[in-house]
Amino acid sequence: MRPTAKFSISFGLVTIPVAAYNATDSSASVSFVRIHTADGGRVRNQPVCSLEDVEISPDEIGRGYKPGDGDTVVPLSDEDLDALPLPTAKTLTILAFVAGGDIDPLQMGKGYYLGIDSPAAAKPYVLLREAMERHQRVGLGKIALHGRETLAMIRPMEGALVMQVLLWPHQIRPMDGVLPERQAEVAPNEVSAAEALMDSFGELSEDDLHDHYREALEEIVAAKLAHREPEFPAGEEQPAGQVMDLMAALQDSVRAAKRSRGEDEEAEPRSGRTAKKSATKKTAAKKTTATKTASKSASKTASKTAAKKATAKKTAAAKKTASRGGRRAG
């Protein structure tokens, strides 16, 4: 890679010459060109002078600054910009070290890898990186890049230093009119269901970090060139429309997430299984108790019946004996 800028990091009295390299590749994103729909011809942006109404060559284009809301434009040459009394023109002076979580993500802009620009920078470069890693802090400073002064954040990453351009606080718009006047209320069980859904999400896969839109677009282009219909893999359709039953949607989402990972979607939470087991045990215990009671009752009844029969036999035998004795006496 070729560096896009060279400057020094000022860390107290320590100076670290560095070279900045683009950390992102904008050319990899999907881009379109404008065409004339009638014949497919390219529509180009031609630089035209507003006073002479003629096309201007690139070497005739310079910079101008428009103060206020008027039409006045003040020309500025490269010499004018180089004469600006900016210490940040060639040096990023670290002004403070803060926790990374203190930086509003809305402020984060383009990222740059920072490499050493001279052998003498190797040791202070490593020193600053390891100090920030151990202290768990990022450095904040200001630097002039591409003719503009900007806030910048320096942080360690995988053995290197990375610079993130930050927007100025006044460039972050307020949220006026974004939120409704009356906030919706959610029940604790709905929050718990949402947390269960969050827990059901797995790790990001390689396929998740793939630009499927670009691939689909390239397939459409290839199909048009080959005069055929585009071929897309069958995907799972997403449900459309407004979800009315929030709890049902959350529970269905948890089941769908488990099903996508091949887990048993019928498996219930541990508390549910425990409750069912407890209920099953209680039912079984009741049945056992009822069986024992019925058995005891039947046993008692059988005993009483046997005793009655034995008494009846004894009484009959006694009557017979008495009858025989009476006959003998006569």
Coordinates of C-alpha atoms in Angstrom, one line a residue:
M1 CA 0.0 0.0 0.0
R2 CA 1.0 3.6 -0.6
P3 CA 0.6 6.1 2.2
T4 CA -1.9 8.8 1.8
A5 CA -0.3 11.2 4.3
K6 CA 2.8 11.5 6.4
F7 CA 3.0 13.4 9.8
S8 CA 4.2 13.0 13.3
I9 CA 2.4 12.0 16.5
S10 CA 3.3 14.3 19.4
F11 CA 3.1 12.4 22.7
G12 CA 4.4 14.9 25.3
L13 CA 8.0 15.5 24.3
V14 CA 8.1 12.2 22.3
T15 CA 7.7 12.6 18.5
I16 CA 6.8 9.6 16.3
P17 CA 7.0 10.0 12.6
V18 CA 4.2 7.9 10.9
A19 CA 2.7 7.2 7.5
A20 CA -1.0 6.9 7.2
Y21 CA -2.6 4.2 5.0
N22 CA -6.2 3.9 4.0
A23 CA -7.8 1.1 6.2
T24 CA -10.9 0.8 4.0
D25 CA -11.5 0.2 0.3
S26 CA -14.3 2.2 -1.1
S27 CA -13.8 0.7 -4.6
A28 CA -15.1 -2.7 -3.2
S29 CA -18.6 -1.2 -2.7
V30 CA -21.3 -1.3 -5.3
S31 CA -21.4 1.8 -7.4
F32 CA -23.4 2.9 -10.5
V33 CA -22.8 5.2 -13.4
R34 CA -25.5 7.6 -14.7
I35 CA -26.8 6.8 -18.2
H36 CA -29.2 8.3 -20.7
T37 CA -32.3 5.9 -20.5
A38 CA -33.2 6.6 -24.1
D39 CA -29.9 5.2 -25.7
G40 CA -27.8 4.0 -22.7
G41 CA -25.1 6.7 -23.2
R42 CA -23.0 7.8 -20.2
V43 CA -24.1 11.0 -18.5
R44 CA -20.9 12.7 -17.3
N45 CA -20.3 15.6 -14.8
Q46 CA -18.5 18.2 -16.9
P47 CA -16.8 21.1 -15.0
V48 CA -18.3 24.2 -16.4
C49 CA -17.5 27.8 -15.5
S50 CA -20.7 29.5 -14.3
L51 CA -19.6 32.9 -15.8
E52 CA -18.3 31.9 -19.2
D53 CA -20.4 28.7 -19.6
V54 CA -17.4 26.8 -21.0
E55 CA -15.9 23.5 -19.9
I56 CA -12.8 23.9 -17.7
S57 CA -9.7 21.6 -17.7
P58 CA -8.5 20.1 -14.4
D59 CA -5.4 22.3 -14.2
E60 CA -7.6 25.4 -14.2
I61 CA -9.6 24.3 -11.2
G62 CA -8.6 25.8 -7.8
R63 CA -10.1 26.3 -4.4
G64 CA -12.4 29.0 -3.2
Y65 CA -14.2 29.7 0.1
K66 CA -17.7 31.0 0.4
P67 CA -18.2 33.1 3.6
G68 CA -21.7 33.4 4.9
D69 CA -24.8 32.8 2.8
G70 CA -24.0 35.3 0.1
D71 CA -22.7 34.6 -3.5
T72 CA -19.2 35.9 -2.8
V73 CA -16.4 33.4 -3.3
V74 CA -12.8 34.1 -2.1
P75 CA -10.1 32.3 -4.1
L76 CA -7.5 30.5 -2.0
S77 CA -4.2 29.2 -3.4
D78 CA -2.0 26.4 -2.1
E79 CA 0.3 29.0 -0.7
D80 CA -2.5 30.5 1.3
L81 CA -3.4 27.2 2.8
D82 CA 0.3 26.3 3.5
A83 CA 0.6 29.7 5.4
L84 CA -2.1 28.8 7.8
P85 CA -0.7 28.9 11.4
L86 CA -1.8 25.3 12.2
P87 CA 0.5 23.1 14.3
T88 CA -1.8 20.3 13.2
A89 CA -0.7 20.6 9.5
K90 CA 2.2 18.2 10.0
T91 CA 1.7 17.0 13.6
L92 CA -1.0 15.1 15.4
T93 CA -0.7 16.4 19.0
I94 CA -2.4 14.1 21.5
L95 CA -4.5 16.2 23.8
A96 CA -6.0 13.6 26.1
F97 CA -6.4 9.9 26.8
V98 CA -9.9 8.7 27.4
A99 CA -11.8 5.4 27.5
G100 CA -12.8 4.1 24.1
G101 CA -16.4 3.8 25.3
D102 CA -16.5 7.6 25.8
I103 CA -16.4 8.2 22.1
D104 CA -19.8 8.6 20.4
P105 CA -19.9 6.1 17.5
L106 CA -21.7 8.7 15.5
Q107 CA -18.5 10.7 15.4
M108 CA -16.4 8.0 13.9
G109 CA -15.3 8.5 10.3
K110 CA -12.6 7.1 8.0
G111 CA -9.9 4.8 9.4
Y112 CA -6.2 4.8 8.7
Y113 CA -3.4 2.3 9.6
L114 CA -0.4 4.1 11.0
G115 CA 3.0 2.7 10.3
I116 CA 6.5 4.0 11.3
D117 CA 8.1 6.4 8.8
S118 CA 11.7 6.1 10.1
P119 CA 13.8 3.6 12.0
A120 CA 14.0 6.0 14.9
A121 CA 10.2 5.8 15.3
A122 CA 10.1 2.1 16.0
K123 CA 10.6 2.2 19.8
P124 CA 8.4 5.2 20.6
Y125 CA 5.7 3.7 18.4
V126 CA 5.7 0.4 20.3
L127 CA 5.9 2.3 23.6
L128 CA 2.8 4.4 22.8
R129 CA 0.9 1.3 21.6
E130 CA 1.7 -0.9 24.7
A131 CA 1.0 2.0 27.1
M132 CA -2.5 2.5 25.6
E133 CA -3.1 -1.3 25.7
R134 CA -2.2 -1.6 29.4
H135 CA -3.9 1.7 30.3
Q136 CA -7.0 0.7 28.2
R137 CA -7.2 4.2 26.8
V138 CA -7.3 5.8 23.4
G139 CA -5.6 9.1 22.4
L140 CA -7.5 12.1 21.1
G141 CA -5.9 14.8 19.1
K142 CA -6.2 17.1 16.0
I143 CA -4.7 16.7 12.6
A144 CA -5.0 18.6 9.3
L145 CA -5.8 16.1 6.5
H146 CA -6.6 17.0 2.9
G147 CA -6.8 20.7 3.6
R148 CA -9.1 20.3 6.7
E149 CA -8.4 20.1 10.4
T150 CA -10.2 17.3 12.1
L151 CA -10.4 15.5 15.4
A152 CA -8.7 12.1 15.4
M153 CA -8.6 9.1 17.7
I154 CA -5.4 6.9 18.0
R155 CA -5.9 3.4 19.3
P156 CA -4.0 0.1 19.4
M157 CA -5.2 -2.8 17.2
E158 CA -3.5 -6.1 16.6
G159 CA 0.0 -4.9 17.2
A160 CA -0.4 -1.6 15.3
L161 CA -1.7 1.9 15.8
V162 CA -4.9 2.9 14.0
M163 CA -6.2 6.5 13.5
Q164 CA -9.9 7.1 13.2
V165 CA -11.1 10.5 11.9
L166 CA -13.8 12.0 14.2
L167 CA -16.5 14.5 13.3
W168 CA -16.6 17.7 15.4
P169 CA -19.4 17.7 18.0
H170 CA -21.2 20.5 16.2
Q171 CA -21.5 18.1 13.1
I172 CA -23.7 15.7 15.1
R173 CA -27.3 16.8 14.6
P174 CA -29.7 16.9 17.6
M175 CA -32.5 14.3 17.8
D176 CA -35.3 16.9 17.8
G177 CA -38.4 15.3 16.4
V178 CA -37.0 11.8 16.2
L179 CA -38.6 10.3 19.3
P180 CA -42.4 10.4 19.8
E181 CA -43.7 12.6 22.6
R182 CA -45.1 9.6 24.5
Q183 CA -42.8 6.6 24.9
A184 CA -44.2 3.1 24.6
E185 CA -44.2 1.0 27.7
V186 CA -43.0 -2.6 27.8
A187 CA -43.7 -5.2 30.5
P188 CA -40.9 -7.0 32.4
N189 CA -41.8 -10.3 30.8
E190 CA -41.5 -8.8 27.4
V191 CA -38.0 -7.5 28.2
S192 CA -37.1 -11.0 29.5
A193 CA -38.4 -12.6 26.3
A194 CA -36.3 -10.1 24.2
E195 CA -33.2 -11.0 26.3
A196 CA -33.9 -14.7 25.7
L197 CA -34.1 -13.9 21.9
M198 CA -30.7 -12.1 22.2
D199 CA -29.2 -15.1 23.9
S200 CA -30.5 -17.4 21.1
F201 CA -28.4 -15.5 18.5
G202 CA -25.2 -17.3 17.7
E203 CA -21.8 -16.0 16.6
L204 CA -21.4 -14.2 13.3
S205 CA -20.6 -16.6 10.5
E206 CA -18.4 -16.1 7.5
D207 CA -21.5 -16.0 5.4
D208 CA -23.0 -13.2 7.5
L209 CA -20.0 -11.0 6.6
H210 CA -20.5 -11.5 2.9
D211 CA -21.7 -8.9 0.4
H212 CA -24.7 -10.8 -1.0
Y213 CA -26.1 -7.7 -2.6
R214 CA -23.0 -7.3 -4.8
E215 CA -23.1 -10.9 -5.9
A216 CA -26.8 -10.7 -6.7
L217 CA -26.2 -7.5 -8.7
E218 CA -23.3 -9.2 -10.6
E219 CA -25.7 -12.1 -11.4
I220 CA -28.3 -9.7 -12.9
V221 CA -25.6 -8.1 -15.0
A222 CA -24.3 -11.5 -16.2
A223 CA -27.8 -12.6 -17.0
K224 CA -28.5 -9.5 -19.1
L225 CA -25.3 -10.0 -21.0
A226 CA -26.1 -13.6 -21.7
H227 CA -29.8 -12.8 -22.5
R228 CA -31.1 -15.2 -19.8
E229 CA -33.1 -15.0 -16.6
P230 CA -31.0 -14.4 -13.4
E231 CA -30.6 -17.4 -11.1
F232 CA -30.7 -16.8 -7.4
P233 CA -30.6 -19.4 -4.6
A234 CA -33.9 -20.0 -2.8
G235 CA -33.9 -18.1 0.4
E236 CA -36.2 -18.0 3.4
E237 CA -38.9 -15.4 3.0
Q238 CA -39.2 -12.9 5.7
P239 CA -42.7 -12.3 7.2
A240 CA -44.2 -9.0 6.1
G241 CA -46.6 -6.7 7.9
Q242 CA -46.9 -5.3 11.3
V243 CA -46.4 -7.6 14.3
M244 CA -49.4 -7.2 16.7
D245 CA -48.6 -9.9 19.3
L246 CA -45.1 -9.0 20.6
M247 CA -44.7 -11.9 23.0
A248 CA -45.7 -14.4 20.3
A249 CA -43.3 -12.9 17.9
L250 CA -40.5 -13.0 20.4
Q251 CA -41.2 -16.7 21.3
D252 CA -41.5 -17.7 17.6
S253 CA -38.2 -15.9 16.9
V254 CA -36.4 -17.9 19.7
R255 CA -37.8 -21.2 18.3
A256 CA -36.7 -20.2 14.7
A257 CA -33.2 -19.3 15.9
K258 CA -32.9 -22.7 17.7
R259 CA -34.3 -24.5 14.6
S260 CA -31.7 -22.7 12.3
R261 CA -28.9 -24.1 14.6
G262 CA -30.3 -27.6 14.5
E263 CA -31.4 -27.5 18.1
D264 CA -34.5 -29.2 19.4
E265 CA -37.2 -26.5 19.0
E266 CA -39.6 -28.4 21.2
A267 CA -37.1 -28.3 24.1
E268 CA -38.6 -26.1 26.8
P269 CA -36.8 -23.9 29.2
R270 CA -35.4 -25.6 32.3
S271 CA -38.0 -24.0 34.5
G272 CA -40.8 -25.4 32.3
R273 CA -39.3 -28.9 32.3
T274 CA -38.8 -28.7 36.1
A275 CA -42.4 -27.7 36.6
K276 CA -43.7 -30.5 34.4
K277 CA -41.5 -33.1 36.1
S278 CA -42.8 -31.9 39.5
A279 CA -46.4 -32.0 38.3
T280 CA -45.8 -35.5 36.9
K281 CA -44.3 -36.7 40.2
K282 CA -47.2 -35.3 42.1
T283 CA -49.7 -37.0 39.8
A284 CA -47.8 -40.3 40.1
A285 CA -47.7 -39.9 43.9
K286 CA -51.5 -39.3 44.0
K287 CA -52.1 -42.3 41.8
T288 CA -49.9 -44.5 44.1
T289 CA -51.6 -43.2 47.2
A290 CA -55.0 -43.9 45.6
T291 CA -54.0 -47.4 44.6
K292 CA -52.6 -48.1 48.1
T293 CA -55.9 -46.8 49.7
A294 CA -58.0 -48.9 47.4
S295 CA -55.9 -51.9 48.1
K296 CA -56.1 -51.4 51.8
S297 CA -59.9 -50.9 51.6
A298 CA -60.3 -54.0 49.4
S299 CA -58.2 -56.0 51.9
K300 CA -60.2 -54.8 54.9
T301 CA -63.5 -55.7 53.0
A302 CA -62.2 -59.1 52.1
S303 CA -61.1 -59.7 55.7
K304 CA -64.5 -58.7 57.1
T305 CA -66.3 -60.9 54.5
A306 CA -64.0 -63.9 55.4
A307 CA -64.7 -63.3 59.2
K308 CA -68.5 -63.2 58.6
K309 CA -68.3 -66.5 56.6
A310 CA -66.2 -68.1 59.4
T311 CA -68.7 -67.0 62.0
A312 CA -71.6 -68.2 60.0
K313 CA -70.0 -71.6 59.6
K314 CA -69.3 -71.8 63.4
T315 CA -72.9 -70.9 64.1
A316 CA -74.2 -73.5 61.7
A317 CA -71.9 -76.2 63.2
A318 CA -73.1 -75.3 66.7
K319 CA -76.7 -75.6 65.6
K320 CA -76.1 -79.0 64.1
T321 CA -74.3 -80.3 67.3
A322 CA -77.2 -79.1 69.5
S323 CA -79.8 -80.7 67.2
R324 CA -77.9 -84.1 67.4
G325 CA -77.6 -83.9 71.2
G326 CA -81.4 -83.3 71.5
R327 CA -82.2 -86.4 69.4
R328 CA -79.9 -88.6 71.5
A329 CA -81.6 -87.4 74.7
G330 CA -85.0 -88.3 73.3

